[in-house]
Amino acid sequence: MGRKIVFLLCLIVMVAKVASGQETVIRGEVTDSITGETLPYVSIQFKGTTTGTTTDLDGLYNFSTRTNATSIIVSYLGYREKEVTIRPGRTNTIAIELAPSSIELSEVIIKPKKERYSKKDNPAVIFVRNMIERRELNSPQNHDFFRYDHYERMILALDNYKPKPPRSDGKRRRFDFLIDYIDTLDIGKTILPVSEKEKLETVYYRKDPKNEKRLVHAAKSAGIDELFSRDGVQNILNEVFKEVDIFQNDISLFLFRFVSPLSRIGPDFYKYYLLDTLEVNGEKLVDLGFVPHNSESMGFTGHLFVTLDSTFFVRQAQLNVPKDINLNFVDRMTINQTFDRTPDGTRIILKNDILVDLKLTEKSGGMFARRTIVYQNNSFEPPEDQEIFQNSSPVITVEDAYKRSEEYWEEARPTEIEKRNPNSVEMLMAQFRSVPIFKVTEKVVSIFVNGYVQTHKDPLKSKFEIGPVNTFISPNNIEGWRFRVGGTTTTNFSKRLFIDGFAAYGTKDEKMKYDAIVEYSFHDKTEYRKEFPVHSIRAEMSYDINQLGQQYMYTNKDNIFLAWKRQEDTRATYLRKADLTYYREHYNGLGYGASIRNMEEFATEYSAFDRIEADGALSPVKSYTMSEMEFKFRYAPKETFYQTRNYRYPITLDYPVITLTHVTGLKGFLGSDYNYNRTDIGLQKRFWLTPFGYIDIIAKAGKVWNKVPYPLLILPNANLSYMIYPESYTNMNAMEFINDEYVSWDFTYYLNGTILNRLPLLKKLQLREIVTFRGLYGNLTDKNNPFIRGEGLYAFPEGSYVMGKDPYMEVGVGVENILKFIRIDYVWRLNYLDHPNIDKRGIRILLKVSF
């Protein structure tokens, strides 16, 4: 019996020891209770022990040990210590919020949405207002001259990349070499860079007259984005990851406008908190925290570290995007800036570091992007050679800038920019291309992106390219199936002389069409003949169908993706044209040119030329001839766009785009049948309503001054497809209205989720509202009205009308960002509803990738 008792006691002791030895796991995230920011290097210890861990750079912790402790102590400098209960022997997942130590819990409830916050007599708001009043006093641009060296490094990488373990049989996989290119950043991230850009330039600023020039000493780029236009990609990246100036009202990032914490409207948009004081290098600073009133709006959370003196000088800034913000693909973003001041008090930025974690979906693998800018060698002395301000280009690139050696970069690169892995992205791409499957995939993607097929296996040696591939085959009601083949020479053939063209054939009309262009540029081109700035003379000969009342601004008229239309597209003629054009663009946004052309337009059964005689009888006319001159003027200051081989797609419209054209023709000149004068003027501008989105406005007006047949009058641009296109009327038929004078408008208001982000059941979908209103007020004077003074005019085709006293109008409401890339509009036509065969309303769609 005694032995049994001893055994039982031993068993109880063993069970107790086993129970006490079970692992306790703690994991989760630590955040600032006010701003919601994650906190790195927070100390977490089991109460009554010295055992614990710290959070990583993302504020995450994960630790396991054998302990009987029932709580943990969480502590961090500048924050109130917190004790959290845990269950020993279990896995504890805990999200911990720490309150700043200088904020009494009686004043601030931990969740900001429930706190009692007031601007009135708030010392933090008073402090910020003083900062806003003084934000311009120490600007470096107050000096007559300002100069500094500007180093920039931009990387795009696979985030937290983990290579596959080696095979058990010792054989190498095709992509095992990737392990040689893994890099560890100074912030502790392990990445696989797939794109890298570096640039070193000197920036020169002059106050009066105001001017800024950038002299590029060295630049290089390599990576997967080589498939795209080099300059175009750089323009996009410059806007997406724009240099942040917190001393302005708005901050441009991801092609949106964010409210700066030092904006004039900041006290109405943000909550501010005086969190703590600290001493850095003998200087006392205050930690000013801020968070938007609405966490879904376009603002930041973060901290400003400000001197406690009368200057309110910002020494350091940290900005983060709120977790709930309506921003695609951005999982996390942090902007870190450091500033110094000169003896006279001028503010000098030393470093601007933007770090972005990108994800296609929450469960997908992530990408990491970082743009680091280092500013050095600041000076307020005038440059030794002030002739640099006389250069017309805002960016001046030295001749060998893209040919610098690695030794040059190692010496020129700032000391704080450390490349931990000597293997470059150039080497990575070379190894990628040694793998056949990657080489084939890259070729296919290149054709899809650029639309052209290279005729040499080495892109640097391809002198002629075939395309665009989306026009090889397409159907329409006039030609039936249209087969087209064409192509263009490249800068490998000549940097100044370009030959472009196509031949096409229709199975229904059985006619051959063609277009041939020869263009000479007066300066060298790097990629495309149409790249900015254009200064060229061009000769063109063409014969093709002319789709009346339809204009294609950003695509080809025979694009296969436009084949599906809401009604038959038969309003067309045949047009033979010879054109000689001179055009020139300047870096200040000014463009102008002149064209002389001769054209003959042929009637079809769908668009007949029936001339009205004196007795009212109709006489069929086969064709008419026009010889004319066209003068163009365009002013688009600070315009940014993405350039492809044939089109420019605007990136921003922050500055007005003004256009003016005049066409004149003299009867009898080169066989011209009519005197002809037409004038058009246009204005396009984006108006930001930060933080409530923006409005794009396009306004145009024009007039035909002479008596001419209807093909030479004003035919509004009708959109017959189901896609959304700018400057077109969604529910108007082609040639439904014919005018000789007009005023048109196109208003599109992008609300960026201003309403939907505040609806509890919808805000998680991150939808964005759009409202459109477009219209046309047109008039047909008596001299061009075939129903009043018809002699010599062509009778209007059936289905064409003279506009009444009311303008044509249509309004639409839409939602974009559906599944992050779909926009759907529902559009109503407001008047002229009695016309037959019209669409009074309809759904239109657009595929668009945006942040």
PDB file of N, CA and C in Angstrom, residues 266-339:
ATOM      1  N   GLY A 266      -5.471  71.684 -42.305  1.00  0.00           N
ATOM      2  CA  GLY A 266      -5.045  70.612 -41.420  1.00  0.00           C
ATOM      3  C   GLY A 266      -5.813  70.538 -40.114  1.00  0.00           C
ATOM      4  N   PRO A 267      -6.008  71.646 -39.381  1.00  0.00           N
ATOM      5  CA  PRO A 267      -6.748  71.575 -38.109  1.00  0.00           C
ATOM      6  C   PRO A 267      -8.178  71.091 -38.245  1.00  0.00           C
ATOM      7  N   ASP A 268      -8.764  71.210 -39.444  1.00  0.00           N
ATOM      8  CA  ASP A 268     -10.121  70.701 -39.665  1.00  0.00           C
ATOM      9  C   ASP A 268     -10.118  69.256 -40.150  1.00  0.00           C
ATOM     10  N   PHE A 269      -8.994  68.803 -40.637  1.00  0.00           N
ATOM     11  CA  PHE A 269      -8.901  67.461 -41.222  1.00  0.00           C
ATOM     12  C   PHE A 269      -8.271  66.455 -40.255  1.00  0.00           C
ATOM     13  N   TYR A 270      -7.319  66.923 -39.455  1.00  0.00           N
ATOM     14  CA  TYR A 270      -6.549  66.042 -38.575  1.00  0.00           C
ATOM     15  C   TYR A 270      -6.881  66.257 -37.111  1.00  0.00           C
ATOM     16  N   LYS A 271      -6.609  65.226 -36.311  1.00  0.00           N
ATOM     17  CA  LYS A 271      -6.509  65.355 -34.864  1.00  0.00           C
ATOM     18  C   LYS A 271      -5.013  65.414 -34.527  1.00  0.00           C
ATOM     19  N   TYR A 272      -4.636  66.349 -33.691  1.00  0.00           N
ATOM     20  CA  TYR A 272      -3.235  66.521 -33.309  1.00  0.00           C
ATOM     21  C   TYR A 272      -3.061  66.242 -31.823  1.00  0.00           C
ATOM     22  N   TYR A 273      -1.872  65.684 -31.482  1.00  0.00           N
ATOM     23  CA  TYR A 273      -1.569  65.366 -30.091  1.00  0.00           C
ATOM     24  C   TYR A 273      -0.119  65.731 -29.792  1.00  0.00           C
ATOM     25  N   LEU A 274       0.111  66.451 -28.687  1.00  0.00           N
ATOM     26  CA  LEU A 274       1.465  66.684 -28.181  1.00  0.00           C
ATOM     27  C   LEU A 274       1.813  65.485 -27.312  1.00  0.00           C
ATOM     28  N   LEU A 275       2.616  64.574 -27.867  1.00  0.00           N
ATOM     29  CA  LEU A 275       2.802  63.271 -27.243  1.00  0.00           C
ATOM     30  C   LEU A 275       3.925  63.243 -26.210  1.00  0.00           C
ATOM     31  N   ASP A 276       5.059  63.828 -26.528  1.00  0.00           N
ATOM     32  CA  ASP A 276       6.212  63.677 -25.643  1.00  0.00           C
ATOM     33  C   ASP A 276       7.252  64.722 -25.999  1.00  0.00           C
ATOM     34  N   THR A 277       8.193  64.936 -25.097  1.00  0.00           N
ATOM     35  CA  THR A 277       9.358  65.761 -25.390  1.00  0.00           C
ATOM     36  C   THR A 277      10.598  64.895 -25.277  1.00  0.00           C
ATOM     37  N   LEU A 278      11.575  65.171 -26.103  1.00  0.00           N
ATOM     38  CA  LEU A 278      12.819  64.420 -26.084  1.00  0.00           C
ATOM     39  C   LEU A 278      13.959  65.352 -26.461  1.00  0.00           C
ATOM     40  N   GLU A 279      15.152  64.920 -26.156  1.00  0.00           N
ATOM     41  CA  GLU A 279      16.329  65.737 -26.417  1.00  0.00           C
ATOM     42  C   GLU A 279      17.235  65.005 -27.399  1.00  0.00           C
ATOM     43  N   VAL A 280      17.574  65.671 -28.498  1.00  0.00           N
ATOM     44  CA  VAL A 280      18.433  65.092 -29.529  1.00  0.00           C
ATOM     45  C   VAL A 280      19.574  66.062 -29.790  1.00  0.00           C
ATOM     46  N   ASN A 281      20.787  65.594 -29.557  1.00  0.00           N
ATOM     47  CA  ASN A 281      21.984  66.424 -29.762  1.00  0.00           C
ATOM     48  C   ASN A 281      21.882  67.770 -29.035  1.00  0.00           C
ATOM     49  N   GLY A 282      21.368  67.707 -27.794  1.00  0.00           N
ATOM     50  CA  GLY A 282      21.276  68.911 -26.985  1.00  0.00           C
ATOM     51  C   GLY A 282      20.120  69.827 -27.339  1.00  0.00           C
ATOM     52  N   GLU A 283      19.246  69.405 -28.264  1.00  0.00           N
ATOM     53  CA  GLU A 283      18.130  70.237 -28.686  1.00  0.00           C
ATOM     54  C   GLU A 283      16.816  69.583 -28.270  1.00  0.00           C
ATOM     55  N   LYS A 284      15.942  70.364 -27.619  1.00  0.00           N
ATOM     56  CA  LYS A 284      14.667  69.825 -27.171  1.00  0.00           C
ATOM     57  C   LYS A 284      13.663  69.828 -28.318  1.00  0.00           C
ATOM     58  N   LEU A 285      13.004  68.671 -28.496  1.00  0.00           N
ATOM     59  CA  LEU A 285      12.007  68.499 -29.547  1.00  0.00           C
ATOM     60  C   LEU A 285      10.709  68.004 -28.936  1.00  0.00           C
ATOM     61  N   VAL A 286       9.618  68.342 -29.575  1.00  0.00           N
ATOM     62  CA  VAL A 286       8.321  67.819 -29.184  1.00  0.00           C
ATOM     63  C   VAL A 286       7.847  66.845 -30.249  1.00  0.00           C
ATOM     64  N   ASP A 287       7.266  65.746 -29.796  1.00  0.00           N
ATOM     65  CA  ASP A 287       6.709  64.731 -30.701  1.00  0.00           C
ATOM     66  C   ASP A 287       5.243  65.071 -30.919  1.00  0.00           C
ATOM     67  N   LEU A 288       4.935  65.558 -32.139  1.00  0.00           N
ATOM     68  CA  LEU A 288       3.570  65.934 -32.509  1.00  0.00           C
ATOM     69  C   LEU A 288       2.961  64.789 -33.313  1.00  0.00           C
ATOM     70  N   GLY A 289       1.963  64.116 -32.751  1.00  0.00           N
ATOM     71  CA  GLY A 289       1.276  63.047 -33.466  1.00  0.00           C
ATOM     72  C   GLY A 289       0.040  63.568 -34.167  1.00  0.00           C
ATOM     73  N   PHE A 290      -0.349  62.906 -35.246  1.00  0.00           N
ATOM     74  CA  PHE A 290      -1.534  63.340 -35.982  1.00  0.00           C
ATOM     75  C   PHE A 290      -2.196  62.135 -36.641  1.00  0.00           C
ATOM     76  N   VAL A 291      -3.503  62.234 -36.816  1.00  0.00           N
ATOM     77  CA  VAL A 291      -4.290  61.180 -37.432  1.00  0.00           C
ATOM     78  C   VAL A 291      -5.527  61.828 -38.036  1.00  0.00           C
ATOM     79  N   PRO A 292      -5.996  61.393 -39.218  1.00  0.00           N
ATOM     80  CA  PRO A 292      -7.193  62.008 -39.817  1.00  0.00           C
ATOM     81  C   PRO A 292      -8.441  61.737 -38.973  1.00  0.00           C
ATOM     82  N   HIS A 293      -9.395  62.654 -39.033  1.00  0.00           N
ATOM     83  CA  HIS A 293     -10.680  62.421 -38.378  1.00  0.00           C
ATOM     84  C   HIS A 293     -11.347  61.189 -38.965  1.00  0.00           C
ATOM     85  N   ASN A 294     -11.201  61.008 -40.286  1.00  0.00           N
ATOM     86  CA  ASN A 294     -11.780  59.851 -40.966  1.00  0.00           C
ATOM     87  C   ASN A 294     -10.639  59.013 -41.513  1.00  0.00           C
ATOM     88  N   SER A 295     -10.487  57.798 -41.003  1.00  0.00           N
ATOM     89  CA  SER A 295      -9.326  56.976 -41.359  1.00  0.00           C
ATOM     90  C   SER A 295      -9.368  56.481 -42.801  1.00  0.00           C
ATOM     91  N   GLU A 296     -10.516  56.623 -43.496  1.00  0.00           N
ATOM     92  CA  GLU A 296     -10.585  56.196 -44.893  1.00  0.00           C
ATOM     93  C   GLU A 296     -10.217  57.310 -45.865  1.00  0.00           C
ATOM     94  N   SER A 297     -10.036  58.527 -45.377  1.00  0.00           N
ATOM     95  CA  SER A 297      -9.796  59.671 -46.254  1.00  0.00           C
ATOM     96  C   SER A 297      -8.326  59.773 -46.634  1.00  0.00           C
ATOM     97  N   MET A 298      -8.053  60.668 -47.600  1.00  0.00           N
ATOM     98  CA  MET A 298      -6.708  60.801 -48.136  1.00  0.00           C
ATOM     99  C   MET A 298      -5.838  61.672 -47.219  1.00  0.00           C
ATOM    100  N   GLY A 299      -5.381  61.067 -46.159  1.00  0.00           N
ATOM    101  CA  GLY A 299      -4.499  61.746 -45.220  1.00  0.00           C
ATOM    102  C   GLY A 299      -3.459  60.782 -44.683  1.00  0.00           C
ATOM    103  N   PHE A 300      -2.729  61.204 -43.674  1.00  0.00           N
ATOM    104  CA  PHE A 300      -1.658  60.397 -43.102  1.00  0.00           C
ATOM    105  C   PHE A 300      -1.852  60.278 -41.599  1.00  0.00           C
ATOM    106  N   THR A 301      -1.254  59.241 -41.039  1.00  0.00           N
ATOM    107  CA  THR A 301      -0.957  59.212 -39.617  1.00  0.00           C
ATOM    108  C   THR A 301       0.539  59.449 -39.492  1.00  0.00           C
ATOM    109  N   GLY A 302       0.993  59.818 -38.309  1.00  0.00           N
ATOM    110  CA  GLY A 302       2.435  59.978 -38.188  1.00  0.00           C
ATOM    111  C   GLY A 302       2.868  60.918 -37.088  1.00  0.00           C
ATOM    112  N   HIS A 303       4.127  61.343 -37.209  1.00  0.00           N
ATOM    113  CA  HIS A 303       4.757  62.184 -36.201  1.00  0.00           C
ATOM    114  C   HIS A 303       5.588  63.262 -36.874  1.00  0.00           C
ATOM    115  N   LEU A 304       5.584  64.437 -36.274  1.00  0.00           N
ATOM    116  CA  LEU A 304       6.518  65.500 -36.615  1.00  0.00           C
ATOM    117  C   LEU A 304       7.311  65.828 -35.357  1.00  0.00           C
ATOM    118  N   PHE A 305       8.619  65.861 -35.489  1.00  0.00           N
ATOM    119  CA  PHE A 305       9.484  66.186 -34.350  1.00  0.00           C
ATOM    120  C   PHE A 305       9.947  67.626 -34.539  1.00  0.00           C
ATOM    121  N   VAL A 306       9.478  68.507 -33.637  1.00  0.00           N
ATOM    122  CA  VAL A 306       9.564  69.956 -33.834  1.00  0.00           C
ATOM    123  C   VAL A 306      10.332  70.589 -32.686  1.00  0.00           C
ATOM    124  N   THR A 307      11.168  71.576 -33.024  1.00  0.00           N
ATOM    125  CA  THR A 307      11.950  72.262 -31.994  1.00  0.00           C
ATOM    126  C   THR A 307      11.040  73.081 -31.082  1.00  0.00           C
ATOM    127  N   LEU A 308      11.407  73.118 -29.815  1.00  0.00           N
ATOM    128  CA  LEU A 308      10.648  73.885 -28.822  1.00  0.00           C
ATOM    129  C   LEU A 308      11.226  75.292 -28.724  1.00  0.00           C
ATOM    130  N   ASP A 309      11.120  76.014 -29.814  1.00  0.00           N
ATOM    131  CA  ASP A 309      11.539  77.408 -29.812  1.00  0.00           C
ATOM    132  C   ASP A 309      10.585  78.185 -30.708  1.00  0.00           C
ATOM    133  N   SER A 310      10.880  79.441 -30.911  1.00  0.00           N
ATOM    134  CA  SER A 310       9.954  80.297 -31.660  1.00  0.00           C
ATOM    135  C   SER A 310       9.913  79.985 -33.143  1.00  0.00           C
ATOM    136  N   THR A 311      10.856  79.170 -33.643  1.00  0.00           N
ATOM    137  CA  THR A 311      10.899  78.878 -35.077  1.00  0.00           C
ATOM    138  C   THR A 311       9.977  77.734 -35.479  1.00  0.00           C
ATOM    139  N   PHE A 312       9.617  76.856 -34.513  1.00  0.00           N
ATOM    140  CA  PHE A 312       8.793  75.677 -34.800  1.00  0.00           C
ATOM    141  C   PHE A 312       9.397  74.900 -35.977  1.00  0.00           C
ATOM    142  N   PHE A 313      10.676  74.629 -35.889  1.00  0.00           N
ATOM    143  CA  PHE A 313      11.426  73.984 -36.976  1.00  0.00           C
ATOM    144  C   PHE A 313      11.224  72.474 -36.927  1.00  0.00           C
ATOM    145  N   VAL A 314      10.890  71.878 -38.073  1.00  0.00           N
ATOM    146  CA  VAL A 314      10.679  70.433 -38.175  1.00  0.00           C
ATOM    147  C   VAL A 314      12.027  69.756 -38.413  1.00  0.00           C
ATOM    148  N   ARG A 315      12.435  68.949 -37.452  1.00  0.00           N
ATOM    149  CA  ARG A 315      13.686  68.206 -37.596  1.00  0.00           C
ATOM    150  C   ARG A 315      13.491  66.877 -38.317  1.00  0.00           C
ATOM    151  N   GLN A 316      12.364  66.253 -38.071  1.00  0.00           N
ATOM    152  CA  GLN A 316      12.121  64.938 -38.665  1.00  0.00           C
ATOM    153  C   GLN A 316      10.634  64.751 -38.862  1.00  0.00           C
ATOM    154  N   ALA A 317      10.280  64.014 -39.912  1.00  0.00           N
ATOM    155  CA  ALA A 317       8.879  63.722 -40.203  1.00  0.00           C
ATOM    156  C   ALA A 317       8.735  62.246 -40.533  1.00  0.00           C
ATOM    157  N   GLN A 318       7.690  61.657 -39.996  1.00  0.00           N
ATOM    158  CA  GLN A 318       7.344  60.275 -40.347  1.00  0.00           C
ATOM    159  C   GLN A 318       5.867  60.243 -40.684  1.00  0.00           C
ATOM    160  N   LEU A 319       5.555  59.817 -41.911  1.00  0.00           N
ATOM    161  CA  LEU A 319       4.176  59.771 -42.395  1.00  0.00           C
ATOM    162  C   LEU A 319       3.841  58.341 -42.794  1.00  0.00           C
ATOM    163  N   ASN A 320       2.634  57.919 -42.434  1.00  0.00           N
ATOM    164  CA  ASN A 320       2.145  56.592 -42.799  1.00  0.00           C
ATOM    165  C   ASN A 320       0.744  56.734 -43.378  1.00  0.00           C
ATOM    166  N   VAL A 321       0.376  55.813 -44.271  1.00  0.00           N
ATOM    167  CA  VAL A 321      -1.010  55.807 -44.749  1.00  0.00           C
ATOM    168  C   VAL A 321      -1.839  54.977 -43.777  1.00  0.00           C
ATOM    169  N   PRO A 322      -3.034  55.448 -43.419  1.00  0.00           N
ATOM    170  CA  PRO A 322      -3.899  54.674 -42.509  1.00  0.00           C
ATOM    171  C   PRO A 322      -4.254  53.322 -43.101  1.00  0.00           C
ATOM    172  N   LYS A 323      -4.483  52.356 -42.241  1.00  0.00           N
ATOM    173  CA  LYS A 323      -4.792  51.014 -42.725  1.00  0.00           C
ATOM    174  C   LYS A 323      -6.095  50.956 -43.504  1.00  0.00           C
ATOM    175  N   ASP A 324      -7.047  51.807 -43.156  1.00  0.00           N
ATOM    176  CA  ASP A 324      -8.368  51.748 -43.787  1.00  0.00           C
ATOM    177  C   ASP A 324      -8.480  52.626 -45.025  1.00  0.00           C
ATOM    178  N   ILE A 325      -7.405  53.229 -45.469  1.00  0.00           N
ATOM    179  CA  ILE A 325      -7.478  54.178 -46.573  1.00  0.00           C
ATOM    180  C   ILE A 325      -7.887  53.474 -47.862  1.00  0.00           C
ATOM    181  N   ASN A 326      -8.629  54.185 -48.694  1.00  0.00           N
ATOM    182  CA  ASN A 326      -9.083  53.630 -49.971  1.00  0.00           C
ATOM    183  C   ASN A 326      -7.971  53.786 -51.003  1.00  0.00           C
ATOM    184  N   LEU A 327      -7.005  52.888 -50.920  1.00  0.00           N
ATOM    185  CA  LEU A 327      -5.835  52.943 -51.786  1.00  0.00           C
ATOM    186  C   LEU A 327      -5.505  51.522 -52.207  1.00  0.00           C
ATOM    187  N   ASN A 328      -5.486  51.276 -53.508  1.00  0.00           N
ATOM    188  CA  ASN A 328      -5.268  49.924 -54.006  1.00  0.00           C
ATOM    189  C   ASN A 328      -3.814  49.497 -53.890  1.00  0.00           C
ATOM    190  N   PHE A 329      -3.642  48.208 -53.604  1.00  0.00           N
ATOM    191  CA  PHE A 329      -2.350  47.529 -53.677  1.00  0.00           C
ATOM    192  C   PHE A 329      -1.363  47.983 -52.598  1.00  0.00           C
ATOM    193  N   VAL A 330      -1.641  49.057 -51.886  1.00  0.00           N
ATOM    194  CA  VAL A 330      -0.709  49.560 -50.878  1.00  0.00           C
ATOM    195  C   VAL A 330      -1.077  48.951 -49.533  1.00  0.00           C
ATOM    196  N   ASP A 331      -0.261  48.017 -49.080  1.00  0.00           N
ATOM    197  CA  ASP A 331      -0.502  47.365 -47.800  1.00  0.00           C
ATOM    198  C   ASP A 331       0.053  48.201 -46.653  1.00  0.00           C
ATOM    199  N   ARG A 332       1.138  48.887 -46.927  1.00  0.00           N
ATOM    200  CA  ARG A 332       1.768  49.722 -45.898  1.00  0.00           C
ATOM    201  C   ARG A 332       2.689  50.709 -46.596  1.00  0.00           C
ATOM    202  N   MET A 333       2.745  51.926 -46.101  1.00  0.00           N
ATOM    203  CA  MET A 333       3.659  52.922 -46.652  1.00  0.00           C
ATOM    204  C   MET A 333       4.160  53.826 -45.541  1.00  0.00           C
ATOM    205  N   THR A 334       5.450  54.098 -45.577  1.00  0.00           N
ATOM    206  CA  THR A 334       6.068  54.993 -44.611  1.00  0.00           C
ATOM    207  C   THR A 334       6.979  55.964 -45.349  1.00  0.00           C
ATOM    208  N   ILE A 335       6.891  57.222 -44.965  1.00  0.00           N
ATOM    209  CA  ILE A 335       7.779  58.253 -45.503  1.00  0.00           C
ATOM    210  C   ILE A 335       8.584  58.812 -44.346  1.00  0.00           C
ATOM    211  N   ASN A 336       9.888  58.757 -44.454  1.00  0.00           N
ATOM    212  CA  ASN A 336      10.766  59.313 -43.438  1.00  0.00           C
ATOM    213  C   ASN A 336      11.585  60.448 -44.045  1.00  0.00           C
ATOM    214  N   GLN A 337      11.561  61.588 -43.401  1.00  0.00           N
ATOM    215  CA  GLN A 337      12.324  62.743 -43.856  1.00  0.00           C
ATOM    216  C   GLN A 337      13.107  63.329 -42.688  1.00  0.00           C
ATOM    217  N   THR A 338      14.327  63.763 -42.976  1.00  0.00           N
ATOM    218  CA  THR A 338      15.147  64.449 -41.972  1.00  0.00           C
ATOM    219  C   THR A 338      15.568  65.796 -42.536  1.00  0.00           C
ATOM    220  N   PHE A 339      15.637  66.782 -41.648  1.00  0.00           N
ATOM    221  CA  PHE A 339      15.948  68.151 -42.035  1.00  0.00           C
ATOM    222  C   PHE A 339      17.073  68.707 -41.169  1.00  0.00           C
TER     223      PHE A 339
END
